[in-house]
Short mmCIF file of C-alpha atoms and ligand atoms in Angstrom, two decimals:
data_model
loop_
_atom_site.label_atom_id
_atom_site.label_comp_id
_atom_site.label_asym_id
_atom_site.label_seq_id
_atom_site.Cartn_x
_atom_site.Cartn_y
_atom_site.Cartn_z
CA MET A 1170 12.20 37.63 138.35
CA THR A 1171 14.51 38.33 134.99
CA ASN A 1172 14.79 40.76 134.10
CA GLN A 1173 12.31 40.49 130.84
CA ASP A 1174 9.68 39.55 133.77
CA LEU A 1175 10.10 42.65 134.97
CA TYR A 1176 10.65 45.04 131.23
CA GLN A 1177 7.42 42.65 130.60
CA LYS A 1178 5.46 43.35 133.73
CA ASP A 1179 6.74 47.32 133.66
CA LYS A 1180 5.38 48.18 130.16
CA GLU A 1181 1.99 45.96 131.71
CA ASN A 1182 1.19 48.84 134.09
CA TYR A 1183 3.86 52.00 134.25
CA LEU A 1184 2.66 55.15 131.87
CA PRO A 1185 4.34 54.36 128.81
CA THR A 1186 6.50 57.61 128.66
CA PHE A 1187 10.31 56.02 129.25
CA ASN A 1188 11.83 53.95 126.72
CA ARG A 1189 13.98 52.06 129.00
CA PHE A 1190 16.25 49.03 128.77
CA PRO A 1191 15.16 46.01 128.98
CA LEU A 1192 17.32 45.03 132.57
CA ALA A 1193 15.98 45.15 136.17
CA PHE A 1194 18.77 46.04 138.78
CA ILE A 1195 18.33 44.68 142.61
CA LYS A 1196 21.39 45.71 144.11
CA GLY A 1197 24.55 48.36 143.84
CA LYS A 1198 27.41 49.08 145.52
CA GLY A 1199 30.14 51.91 145.25
CA SER A 1200 30.46 51.20 141.84
CA ARG A 1201 29.11 48.55 140.68
CA LEU A 1202 25.14 47.84 140.43
CA TRP A 1203 24.07 44.10 139.62
CA ASP A 1204 20.36 43.36 137.45
CA ALA A 1205 17.75 41.06 138.21
CA ASN A 1206 19.72 38.40 136.11
CA GLY A 1207 22.98 38.43 138.38
CA LYS A 1208 25.46 40.73 135.93
CA GLU A 1209 27.51 42.46 137.19
CA TYR A 1210 28.15 45.95 136.02
CA ILE A 1211 30.55 49.01 136.29
CA ASP A 1212 28.26 52.85 136.49
CA LEU A 1213 28.97 55.75 134.80
CA LEU A 1214 25.88 57.26 135.21
CA ALA A 1215 24.84 57.45 138.35
CA GLY A 1216 20.95 57.17 138.85
CA ILE A 1217 22.45 60.58 135.70
CA ALA A 1218 24.20 62.63 138.36
CA VAL A 1219 22.92 60.87 141.85
CA ASN A 1220 24.23 58.61 143.63
CA ASN A 1221 27.40 61.35 144.10
CA VAL A 1222 29.65 58.70 146.59
CA GLY A 1223 28.25 55.81 144.78
CA HIS A 1224 25.75 52.61 145.43
CA CYS A 1225 25.18 52.14 148.84
CA HIS A 1226 27.88 54.01 150.21
CA PRO A 1227 27.61 53.01 154.37
CA LYS A 1228 27.58 56.35 156.49
CA VAL A 1229 24.71 57.24 154.49
CA VAL A 1230 22.47 53.84 154.68
CA GLU A 1231 23.11 53.96 158.35
CA ALA A 1232 21.85 57.07 158.32
CA ILE A 1233 19.20 56.34 156.55
CA GLN A 1234 18.10 53.29 158.52
CA LYS A 1235 18.85 55.57 162.42
CA GLN A 1236 16.89 58.26 160.98
CA THR A 1237 14.28 55.99 159.69
CA ALA A 1238 13.96 53.47 163.47
CA GLU A 1239 12.79 57.97 164.68
CA LEU A 1240 11.58 59.84 163.29
CA MET A 1241 10.63 59.64 159.26
CA HIS A 1242 7.96 62.99 158.36
CA ILE A 1243 6.61 66.14 160.86
CA SER A 1244 5.25 68.54 158.37
CA ASN A 1245 6.03 71.76 157.50
CA PHE A 1246 4.60 73.11 160.69
CA PHE A 1247 7.66 71.94 162.56
CA VAL A 1248 11.49 72.23 163.64
CA SER A 1249 13.67 69.45 163.20
CA PRO A 1250 16.95 68.91 163.86
CA GLN A 1251 17.77 67.84 160.68
CA GLN A 1252 16.54 70.11 158.29
CA VAL A 1253 18.43 72.41 160.97
CA ALA A 1254 22.28 70.82 160.34
CA LEU A 1255 21.42 70.50 156.45
CA SER A 1256 20.32 74.16 156.10
CA GLU A 1257 23.03 75.23 158.11
CA LEU A 1258 25.38 73.47 155.78
CA LEU A 1259 24.11 74.43 152.98
CA VAL A 1260 24.47 77.91 153.91
CA LYS A 1261 28.47 77.29 154.89
CA ILE A 1262 29.45 75.54 151.59
CA SER A 1263 27.60 77.66 149.45
CA GLY A 1264 28.66 81.14 150.50
CA LEU A 1265 24.76 81.69 150.45
CA ASP A 1266 22.23 83.31 153.18
CA ARG A 1267 18.46 80.95 152.50
CA VAL A 1268 17.44 77.92 152.48
CA PHE A 1269 13.83 76.09 151.03
CA LEU A 1270 14.18 72.09 151.46
CA THR A 1271 12.55 70.73 148.10
CA ASN A 1272 11.61 66.74 146.71
CA SER A 1273 13.45 66.96 143.65
CA GLY A 1274 14.79 69.46 140.88
CA ALA A 1275 11.86 70.68 138.93
CA GLU A 1276 10.17 72.06 142.41
CA SER A 1277 13.90 73.04 142.71
CA VAL A 1278 13.50 76.07 140.03
CA GLU A 1279 9.90 76.60 140.16
CA GLY A 1280 10.26 77.80 143.86
CA ALA A 1281 13.79 79.70 142.29
CA MET A 1282 11.49 80.74 139.09
CA LYS A 1283 9.44 81.80 141.74
CA ILE A 1284 11.20 83.64 145.14
CA ALA A 1285 12.36 86.23 141.75
CA ARG A 1286 9.62 87.65 140.62
CA ARG A 1287 8.06 88.21 143.90
CA PHE A 1288 11.52 89.85 144.44
CA ALA A 1289 10.66 91.48 141.14
CA HIS A 1290 7.27 92.64 142.31
CA LYS A 1291 8.48 93.41 144.91
CA ASN A 1292 10.53 96.25 143.33
CA GLY A 1293 8.29 97.14 140.03
CA ARG A 1294 9.72 95.15 138.05
CA GLY A 1295 7.74 92.38 135.66
CA GLY A 1296 8.10 87.91 135.60
CA LYS A 1297 10.13 87.53 132.75
CA ILE A 1298 12.44 84.78 132.42
CA ILE A 1299 15.18 84.31 130.70
CA SER A 1300 16.34 80.94 129.94
CA MET A 1301 19.48 79.25 127.45
CA GLN A 1302 18.45 77.85 124.09
CA ASN A 1303 19.64 73.90 124.67
CA SER A 1304 18.90 74.49 128.42
CA PHE A 1305 17.53 71.42 131.16
CA HIS A 1306 15.91 73.35 134.32
CA GLY A 1307 12.58 70.47 134.35
CA ARG A 1308 9.91 68.49 133.34
CA THR A 1309 7.00 70.39 134.76
CA LEU A 1310 4.72 73.28 133.17
CA ALA A 1311 6.98 76.89 133.97
CA THR A 1312 10.27 74.47 133.77
CA ILE A 1313 9.47 72.66 130.27
CA ALA A 1314 8.83 76.61 128.91
CA THR A 1315 11.85 77.19 129.77
CA GLY A 1316 13.74 75.04 128.20
CA GLN A 1317 14.08 72.98 124.37
CA GLU A 1318 10.92 72.74 122.37
CA LYS A 1319 10.66 69.30 121.64
CA TYR A 1320 10.39 68.65 125.22
CA GLN A 1321 6.92 71.59 125.00
CA LYS A 1322 5.10 69.75 122.53
CA GLY A 1323 1.72 68.20 122.59
CA PHE A 1324 1.88 70.23 126.63
CA GLU A 1325 0.68 73.45 125.34
CA PRO A 1326 -0.74 75.97 125.96
CA ILE A 1327 2.76 76.13 127.10
CA PRO A 1328 2.89 79.27 130.78
CA VAL A 1329 4.66 82.49 129.27
CA GLY A 1330 6.88 85.04 130.01
CA PHE A 1331 10.00 82.84 129.26
CA SER A 1332 12.40 83.51 126.53
CA GLN A 1333 15.35 82.10 125.33
CA VAL A 1334 18.64 83.54 124.26
CA PRO A 1335 22.22 81.08 122.61
CA PHE A 1336 24.48 80.08 126.12
CA ASN A 1337 27.28 82.34 126.57
CA ASP A 1338 26.51 84.77 124.32
CA LEU A 1339 26.15 88.06 126.15
CA GLU A 1340 25.49 90.84 124.02
CA ALA A 1341 22.11 88.31 123.11
CA VAL A 1342 20.99 88.19 126.96
CA GLN A 1343 21.79 92.26 127.57
CA SER A 1344 19.01 92.85 124.86
CA ALA A 1345 16.79 90.58 125.50
CA ILE A 1346 16.66 91.72 129.04
CA ASP A 1347 14.23 95.06 129.63
CA LYS A 1348 12.07 96.28 132.43
CA ASP A 1349 9.45 93.31 132.94
CA THR A 1350 12.72 91.57 133.32
CA ALA A 1351 13.31 89.33 136.48
CA ALA A 1352 15.48 86.78 135.80
CA VAL A 1353 17.75 84.56 133.89
CA ILE A 1354 18.42 81.84 134.59
CA LEU A 1355 21.58 79.12 133.23
CA GLU A 1356 23.55 75.61 134.14
CA PRO A 1357 27.04 76.62 134.83
CA VAL A 1358 27.01 73.38 132.76
CA GLN A 1359 25.00 72.32 130.69
CA GLY A 1360 23.78 69.28 131.05
CA GLU A 1361 21.48 67.89 129.26
CA GLY A 1362 22.46 69.61 125.85
CA GLY A 1363 25.79 68.23 126.27
CA VAL A 1364 27.77 68.79 128.76
CA ILE A 1365 29.37 72.10 127.93
CA PRO A 1366 30.55 74.58 130.56
CA VAL A 1367 29.98 78.28 130.93
CA GLU A 1368 32.80 80.93 129.84
CA LYS A 1369 34.25 82.20 132.13
CA ALA A 1370 33.88 86.35 130.59
CA TYR A 1371 30.67 85.74 129.84
CA LEU A 1372 29.14 84.35 133.94
CA GLU A 1373 31.26 87.95 134.43
CA GLY A 1374 29.60 89.57 132.36
CA LEU A 1375 26.52 88.12 133.30
CA ARG A 1376 26.26 89.03 136.77
CA LYS A 1377 28.44 92.44 136.61
CA LEU A 1378 24.19 92.59 134.02
CA CYS A 1379 21.89 91.90 136.36
CA ASP A 1380 23.85 93.76 139.32
CA GLU A 1381 23.27 96.83 136.47
CA THR A 1382 19.36 96.36 135.25
CA GLY A 1383 18.37 94.82 138.77
CA VAL A 1384 17.79 91.80 137.13
CA LEU A 1385 18.29 88.32 140.44
CA LEU A 1386 20.37 86.38 138.18
CA ILE A 1387 19.59 82.12 138.80
CA PHE A 1388 22.05 79.13 138.81
CA ASP A 1389 21.58 75.47 138.06
CA GLU A 1390 23.35 73.67 140.21
CA ILE A 1391 21.26 70.74 140.29
CA GLN A 1392 23.25 68.90 138.08
CA CYS A 1393 26.87 70.11 138.00
CA GLY A 1394 26.98 70.97 141.61
CA ILE A 1395 27.37 68.79 145.36
CA GLY A 1396 31.07 68.20 144.27
CA ARG A 1397 30.34 66.81 140.99
CA THR A 1398 32.78 69.07 138.92
CA GLY A 1399 35.33 69.17 141.81
CA LYS A 1400 33.92 71.74 143.88
CA TRP A 1401 31.57 71.61 145.68
CA PHE A 1402 29.71 73.65 142.80
CA ALA A 1403 30.23 74.71 139.34
CA LYS A 1404 30.31 78.41 139.97
CA ASP A 1405 33.30 78.15 142.53
CA HIS A 1406 35.07 77.78 139.29
CA PHE A 1407 34.27 80.95 138.03
CA GLY A 1408 34.29 82.80 140.85
CA VAL A 1409 30.49 84.34 140.53
CA GLN A 1410 27.67 83.76 143.21
CA PRO A 1411 24.23 84.01 142.52
CA ASP A 1412 21.44 85.81 143.79
CA ILE A 1413 19.00 82.06 143.79
CA MET A 1414 21.01 78.48 143.66
CA THR A 1415 19.37 75.14 143.14
CA LEU A 1416 20.57 71.36 143.70
CA ALA A 1417 18.74 68.69 144.17
CA LYS A 1418 20.30 65.26 141.80
CA GLY A 1419 23.26 64.45 143.90
CA LEU A 1420 21.81 66.31 146.82
CA GLY A 1421 20.48 63.04 149.09
CA GLY A 1422 23.65 60.42 147.60
CA GLY A 1423 20.37 58.78 146.27
CA MET A 1424 17.25 59.22 148.13
CA PRO A 1425 14.88 62.18 146.54
CA ILE A 1426 15.57 65.24 147.80
CA GLY A 1427 16.60 69.21 146.12
CA ALA A 1428 16.74 72.83 147.13
CA PHE A 1429 17.28 76.52 146.17
CA LEU A 1430 19.16 78.50 148.04
CA CYS A 1431 19.46 82.69 147.95
CA ASN A 1432 21.06 85.45 149.68
CA GLU A 1433 19.39 88.27 152.32
CA LYS A 1434 18.12 90.79 149.67
CA VAL A 1435 16.09 87.88 147.62
CA ALA A 1436 14.93 86.27 151.13
CA GLU A 1437 14.27 90.04 152.57
CA ALA A 1438 10.97 90.14 148.89
CA ILE A 1439 9.80 86.82 150.85
CA GLU A 1440 6.60 87.00 153.09
CA PHE A 1441 5.15 84.63 155.71
CA GLY A 1442 3.06 81.86 153.06
CA ASP A 1443 4.03 82.35 149.66
CA HIS A 1444 5.93 79.48 149.70
CA GLY A 1445 5.19 75.76 150.38
CA THR A 1446 6.15 72.03 150.41
CA THR A 1447 4.13 68.74 152.34
CA PHE A 1448 7.24 66.87 152.29
CA GLY A 1449 10.68 69.16 151.45
CA GLY A 1450 12.89 68.94 152.99
CA ASN A 1451 12.02 65.66 156.02
CA PRO A 1452 13.90 64.08 158.89
CA LEU A 1453 14.66 61.55 156.18
CA ALA A 1454 15.88 62.94 153.24
CA ALA A 1455 17.49 65.49 155.16
CA ALA A 1456 19.12 63.13 157.07
CA SER A 1457 20.15 61.46 153.76
CA ALA A 1458 21.84 64.54 152.57
CA ILE A 1459 23.32 65.99 155.48
CA ALA A 1460 24.92 62.10 155.37
CA THR A 1461 26.10 62.26 151.50
CA ILE A 1462 27.68 66.01 152.55
CA GLU A 1463 29.68 64.36 155.15
CA THR A 1464 30.50 61.66 153.57
CA ILE A 1465 31.54 63.83 150.85
CA ALA A 1466 33.91 66.65 152.64
CA GLU A 1467 35.21 64.15 155.42
CA ASN A 1468 37.02 61.52 151.92
CA GLN A 1469 37.72 64.96 150.29
CA LEU A 1470 35.59 63.85 147.35
CA CYS A 1471 35.93 67.71 145.49
CA LYS A 1472 39.91 67.02 145.24
CA ARG A 1473 39.20 62.82 144.44
CA ALA A 1474 36.54 64.03 141.54
CA THR A 1475 39.14 66.44 140.30
CA GLU A 1476 42.38 64.33 140.17
CA THR A 1477 39.84 61.95 138.25
CA GLY A 1478 38.35 63.69 136.48
CA ALA A 1479 41.68 64.87 135.48
CA TRP A 1480 42.87 60.85 134.37
CA LEU A 1481 39.54 59.77 132.78
CA LYS A 1482 39.42 62.68 130.45
CA GLU A 1483 44.20 61.88 129.74
CA LYS A 1484 43.11 58.86 128.67
CA MET A 1485 40.54 59.33 127.38
CA GLN A 1486 42.22 61.63 124.96
CA GLU A 1487 44.44 58.72 123.23
CA LEU A 1488 41.42 56.47 122.17
CA ILE A 1489 39.92 60.26 121.11
CA GLU A 1490 43.57 59.82 119.10
CA LYS A 1491 43.27 56.13 118.32
CA HIS A 1492 39.24 56.18 116.81
CA GLU A 1493 37.83 58.64 113.63
CA GLU A 1494 34.73 57.98 115.79
CA LEU A 1495 35.29 59.45 118.72
CA GLU A 1496 35.59 63.67 117.91
CA SER A 1497 36.82 65.17 121.88
CA ILE A 1498 35.82 66.23 125.68
CA ARG A 1499 34.91 68.08 127.48
CA GLY A 1500 33.59 69.25 130.93
CA LEU A 1501 34.71 70.31 134.20
CA GLY A 1502 36.03 67.77 137.54
CA LEU A 1503 33.77 64.02 137.01
CA MET A 1504 30.64 65.16 134.41
CA LEU A 1505 32.81 65.22 131.65
CA GLY A 1506 30.71 64.73 127.67
CA VAL A 1507 32.01 62.66 124.45
CA LYS A 1508 31.23 63.77 121.50
CA LEU A 1509 31.14 61.35 118.83
CA LYS A 1510 31.02 61.30 114.74
CA SER A 1511 27.54 59.46 115.26
CA PRO A 1512 23.89 59.41 117.47
CA GLY A 1513 25.62 57.86 120.94
CA ALA A 1514 22.72 54.96 121.47
CA PRO A 1515 24.23 52.77 119.55
CA LEU A 1516 27.67 53.01 121.60
CA VAL A 1517 25.39 53.60 124.34
CA LYS A 1518 23.62 49.61 123.85
CA GLN A 1519 26.81 47.37 123.33
CA LEU A 1520 28.92 48.96 126.61
CA LEU A 1521 26.31 47.83 128.07
CA GLU A 1522 26.52 44.49 126.75
CA GLU A 1523 29.95 45.36 128.42
CA GLY A 1524 28.47 45.53 131.16
CA ILE A 1525 29.62 48.80 131.40
CA ILE A 1526 26.15 51.35 132.22
CA ALA A 1527 26.71 55.03 130.60
CA ASN A 1528 24.28 58.08 128.78
CA ALA A 1529 23.57 59.82 125.83
CA THR A 1530 22.82 63.05 125.51
CA ALA A 1531 21.94 65.19 122.59
CA VAL A 1532 22.67 62.89 120.55
CA ASN A 1533 26.14 62.62 120.04
CA ILE A 1534 27.47 63.84 123.41
CA LEU A 1535 28.70 59.95 125.22
CA ARG A 1536 28.29 61.28 128.71
CA LEU A 1537 29.66 60.16 131.63
CA VAL A 1538 29.40 61.31 135.06
CA PRO A 1539 30.51 58.15 137.55
CA ALA A 1540 30.24 58.41 141.39
CA LEU A 1541 33.74 61.33 142.67
CA ASN A 1542 34.67 57.84 144.25
CA ILE A 1543 35.47 55.32 141.47
CA SER A 1544 38.32 54.08 141.25
CA LYS A 1545 41.05 53.93 137.91
CA GLU A 1546 40.56 49.94 137.93
CA ASP A 1547 37.01 50.31 137.19
CA LEU A 1548 37.40 52.92 134.77
CA GLN A 1549 40.27 51.78 132.92
CA ILE A 1550 38.31 49.20 132.12
CA PHE A 1551 35.28 50.93 130.71
CA LEU A 1552 38.40 52.37 127.78
CA ASP A 1553 39.28 49.12 127.52
CA LYS A 1554 35.74 48.15 126.29
CA LEU A 1555 35.35 51.37 125.16
CA ASP A 1556 38.48 50.94 123.26
CA GLU A 1557 37.63 46.91 122.27
CA ILE A 1558 34.26 47.91 121.02
CA LEU A 1559 35.20 50.39 118.31
CA ILE A 1560 38.55 48.08 117.03
CA GLU A 1561 35.42 45.99 115.68
CA THR A 1562 33.22 48.72 115.09
CA LYS A 1563 35.52 49.38 112.55
CA ILE A 1564 36.49 46.40 111.36
CA THR A 1565 32.59 45.30 110.27
CA SER A 1566 31.43 48.73 109.57
C1 LIG H 1863 17.42 67.09 136.23
C2 LIG H 1863 17.85 68.44 136.08
C3 LIG H 1863 16.56 69.14 136.89
C4 LIG H 1863 15.66 68.39 136.70
O1 LIG H 1863 15.36 67.57 137.88
P1 LIG H 1863 14.64 66.44 138.02
O2 LIG H 1863 14.36 65.56 139.68
O3 LIG H 1863 14.47 65.87 137.10
O4 LIG H 1863 12.76 67.54 138.20
C5 LIG H 1863 16.81 70.42 136.75
N1 LIG H 1863 17.70 70.66 136.24
C6 LIG H 1863 19.07 70.30 135.79
C7 LIG H 1863 19.68 70.76 135.51
C8 LIG H 1863 18.84 68.81 135.66
O5 LIG H 1863 19.89 67.98 135.24
#
């Protein structure tokens, strides 16, 4: 079946909630993807910051194939060597003490907020959660309550106990905290909100404020974690440790798996039966996450993301100086956002026609979140195509 056949079929049966491109992908390898018509693409989206080690990394494929043949699922009534090993790895690279494995980002955030409330109630506080304007923490009912209004419209009643403050504004969060505040949640680099890194002084101030008030600090590293910014976690750029941290996206190398982690102080408030999941951290998902983390470590992909990101930023800067349409570039490692003078959707479409997959977020931010091991050659092809497109649109407009 062709792209068009599959696109039409999808329209017949799937809930019409995604505004999809008329493209179907059938094969991937590293940073290359092939559509159903046989056209090849360079992937700068990586399944929205998921395929951090590239598509179908041989080590991840092998781990999944092996685990599938041995044992896929047992329920969380029992222990598995894969879950044990993954938890140990996550504790080691995060500096946090306890792990709970989930199936997605939103589920990780829900779990994080639940344990924050449990801790708060045990310590005589209310359960209110403060989040940041323009944040994104998922699409479940409680996670939409933390974020942007556009995701809440039509889904009222929205869960109560949530409020938003401006990002990078310490005074705002200071005045929002009261005796009923359980936690403050933020993305150390806002992803969907437009690739906006947190300011170091703000994060340090927030840590101090939370310590003084007894409020828990939650980092949502679902998009910026797992090597994406050139360190295991974006928090490592700032030297600030949260009480709770959420993960998903890049964790499984393409397999759906998430996690939330916490320190011992928070873990002590949790009792038997307080939280659960059927699939979370099953042997198959855990095996893929172990292989993904090992691949990043063995190939020094954090270091590589730092170097490649710096190179790409420099090259992009040259294009920014050349083309009026491009305004600036920001971000850390290989989590980059190019600010455009106009909405990014038409450019994304033109890039797709040229065989480049990128994405626009927050309307006019071209988001670049390729695999951490993408080659400079592939990125140079992207830069050349972008240059060509911008030269052409200048002539025609
Ligand atoms: C993608 C994302 C989520 C939601 O993850 P899902 O797996 O789609 O539920 C939450 N937080 C952040 C920062 C994200 O980027």
